[in-house]
């Protein structure tokens, strides 16, 4: 992809996409403004076309970007981060507020589940809004 179809790069390339523009948006005609936008648009169009042609899926994307926020959002499950068993802050509904606060502090969460005598969750208590 170049803005000059007769450039050395364009001539030696196996395939060339001409992204030349008539005029840059810069009033001085110096800063590459319109040309960079044209290259970005064509790059995005090419990437999307290849995704579709190859049948690239959300799972493929997630596997290609497992550490990034986009990939993590696609791969991360509630079960990966939820607190269970002894790590779960839990107090009886008869507990004092101080007991709930201590449980939250000990388990390092800003909340605790409130359970009844059958160990059924009847509510939550948080340290904020």
Short mmCIF file of C-alpha atoms in Angstrom, two decimals:
data_model
loop_
_atom_site.label_atom_id
_atom_site.label_comp_id
_atom_site.label_asym_id
_atom_site.label_seq_id
_atom_site.Cartn_x
_atom_site.Cartn_y
_atom_site.Cartn_z
CA UNK A 1 0.00 0.00 0.00
CA UNK A 2 1.50 3.28 -1.04
CA UNK A 3 0.41 6.72 -2.08
CA UNK A 4 2.70 6.53 -5.12
CA UNK A 5 2.01 3.66 -7.52
CA UNK A 6 5.32 4.21 -9.34
CA UNK A 7 7.47 4.21 -6.19
CA UNK A 8 10.24 1.62 -5.80
CA UNK A 9 8.19 -0.23 -3.18
CA UNK A 10 5.09 -0.30 -5.38
CA UNK A 11 7.09 -1.55 -8.39
CA UNK A 12 8.83 -4.41 -6.55
CA UNK A 13 5.78 -5.52 -4.58
CA UNK A 14 3.89 -8.62 -5.67
CA UNK A 15 0.64 -6.75 -5.04
CA UNK A 16 0.10 -3.02 -4.68
CA UNK A 17 -2.85 -1.00 -3.41
CA UNK A 18 -2.86 2.64 -4.43
CA UNK A 19 -3.98 4.84 -1.51
CA UNK A 20 -2.93 8.16 -2.98
CA UNK A 21 -4.93 11.30 -2.15
CA UNK A 22 -5.40 14.43 -4.23
CA UNK A 23 -4.59 16.79 -1.40
CA UNK A 24 -3.58 16.62 2.26
CA UNK A 25 -5.90 18.23 4.79
CA UNK A 26 -2.96 20.17 6.22
CA UNK A 27 -3.35 23.77 4.95
CA UNK A 28 0.40 23.88 4.33
CA UNK A 29 0.29 20.65 2.34
CA UNK A 30 3.11 19.29 4.47
CA UNK A 31 1.73 17.08 7.21
CA UNK A 32 0.47 13.67 6.07
CA UNK A 33 -3.14 14.00 7.21
CA UNK A 34 -5.48 12.72 4.50
CA UNK A 35 -2.91 10.18 3.29
CA UNK A 36 -2.49 8.61 6.72
CA UNK A 37 -6.26 8.35 7.07
CA UNK A 38 -6.53 6.73 3.63
CA UNK A 39 -3.84 4.19 4.56
CA UNK A 40 -5.58 3.44 7.87
CA UNK A 41 -8.96 2.95 6.19
CA UNK A 42 -7.52 0.65 3.53
CA UNK A 43 -5.57 -1.30 6.16
CA UNK A 44 -8.76 -1.83 8.18
CA UNK A 45 -10.70 -2.83 5.06
CA UNK A 46 -7.98 -5.31 4.12
CA UNK A 47 -7.88 -6.78 7.64
CA UNK A 48 -11.67 -7.20 7.77
CA UNK A 49 -11.69 -8.80 4.31
CA UNK A 50 -9.04 -11.29 5.40
CA UNK A 51 -10.94 -12.08 8.61
CA UNK A 52 -14.03 -12.91 6.58
CA UNK A 53 -12.14 -14.83 3.88
CA UNK A 54 -10.38 -16.99 6.47
CA UNK A 55 -13.46 -17.51 8.67
CA UNK A 56 -11.68 -15.92 11.64
CA UNK A 57 -13.90 -16.17 14.76
CA UNK A 58 -14.18 -14.45 18.14
CA UNK A 59 -12.48 -17.49 19.67
CA UNK A 60 -9.57 -17.15 17.21
CA UNK A 61 -9.28 -13.49 18.17
CA UNK A 62 -9.29 -14.30 21.88
CA UNK A 63 -6.60 -16.96 21.42
CA UNK A 64 -4.46 -14.50 19.45
CA UNK A 65 -4.81 -11.85 22.17
CA UNK A 66 -5.08 -13.76 25.48
CA UNK A 67 -3.21 -11.19 27.55
CA UNK A 68 -4.92 -8.10 26.22
CA UNK A 69 -8.15 -6.63 27.50
CA UNK A 70 -10.05 -7.53 24.31
CA UNK A 71 -8.93 -11.15 24.33
CA UNK A 72 -9.44 -11.44 28.07
CA UNK A 73 -13.00 -10.18 27.73
CA UNK A 74 -13.73 -12.96 25.26
CA UNK A 75 -12.03 -15.74 27.24
CA UNK A 76 -12.63 -14.81 30.86
CA UNK A 77 -15.42 -16.65 32.65
CA UNK A 78 -17.03 -15.82 35.98
CA UNK A 79 -15.68 -19.11 37.32
CA UNK A 80 -12.12 -17.91 36.59
CA UNK A 81 -12.36 -15.07 39.09
CA UNK A 82 -15.16 -15.91 41.50
CA UNK A 83 -14.47 -16.58 45.16
CA UNK A 84 -15.65 -19.92 46.47
CA UNK A 85 -15.55 -22.01 49.62
CA UNK A 86 -13.12 -20.66 52.22
CA UNK A 87 -12.17 -17.65 50.08
CA UNK A 88 -15.78 -16.43 50.01
CA UNK A 89 -16.65 -13.85 52.66
CA UNK A 90 -19.66 -15.22 54.51
CA UNK A 91 -21.45 -14.29 57.72
CA UNK A 92 -24.66 -15.38 59.38
CA UNK A 93 -27.61 -13.01 59.21
CA UNK A 94 -27.33 -12.72 63.01
CA UNK A 95 -23.70 -11.47 62.78
CA UNK A 96 -22.77 -8.04 64.10
CA UNK A 97 -21.61 -5.37 61.65
CA UNK A 98 -18.10 -5.62 63.14
CA UNK A 99 -18.02 -9.35 62.31
CA UNK A 100 -19.06 -8.62 58.73
CA UNK A 101 -16.37 -5.95 58.40
CA UNK A 102 -13.72 -8.28 59.80
CA UNK A 103 -14.77 -11.04 57.37
CA UNK A 104 -14.59 -8.63 54.42
CA UNK A 105 -11.16 -7.43 55.52
CA UNK A 106 -9.83 -10.93 56.10
CA UNK A 107 -11.03 -12.19 52.71
CA UNK A 108 -9.86 -8.97 51.00
CA UNK A 109 -13.17 -8.19 49.31
CA UNK A 110 -15.45 -5.20 49.66
CA UNK A 111 -18.44 -7.40 50.42
CA UNK A 112 -19.67 -10.42 52.32
CA UNK A 113 -22.57 -12.73 51.64
CA UNK A 114 -25.19 -12.98 54.38
CA UNK A 115 -26.59 -16.49 54.95
CA UNK A 116 -29.45 -17.93 56.97
CA UNK A 117 -29.38 -21.01 59.22
CA UNK A 118 -29.58 -23.29 56.12
CA UNK A 119 -26.54 -21.56 54.58
CA UNK A 120 -28.73 -19.98 51.88
CA UNK A 121 -27.66 -16.53 50.73
CA UNK A 122 -30.25 -14.01 51.89
CA UNK A 123 -28.31 -10.84 51.08
CA UNK A 124 -24.99 -9.10 50.76
CA UNK A 125 -23.25 -6.43 52.78
CA UNK A 126 -20.76 -4.09 51.09
CA UNK A 127 -18.33 -1.40 52.17
CA UNK A 128 -19.51 1.02 49.50
CA UNK A 129 -22.25 2.03 47.15
#
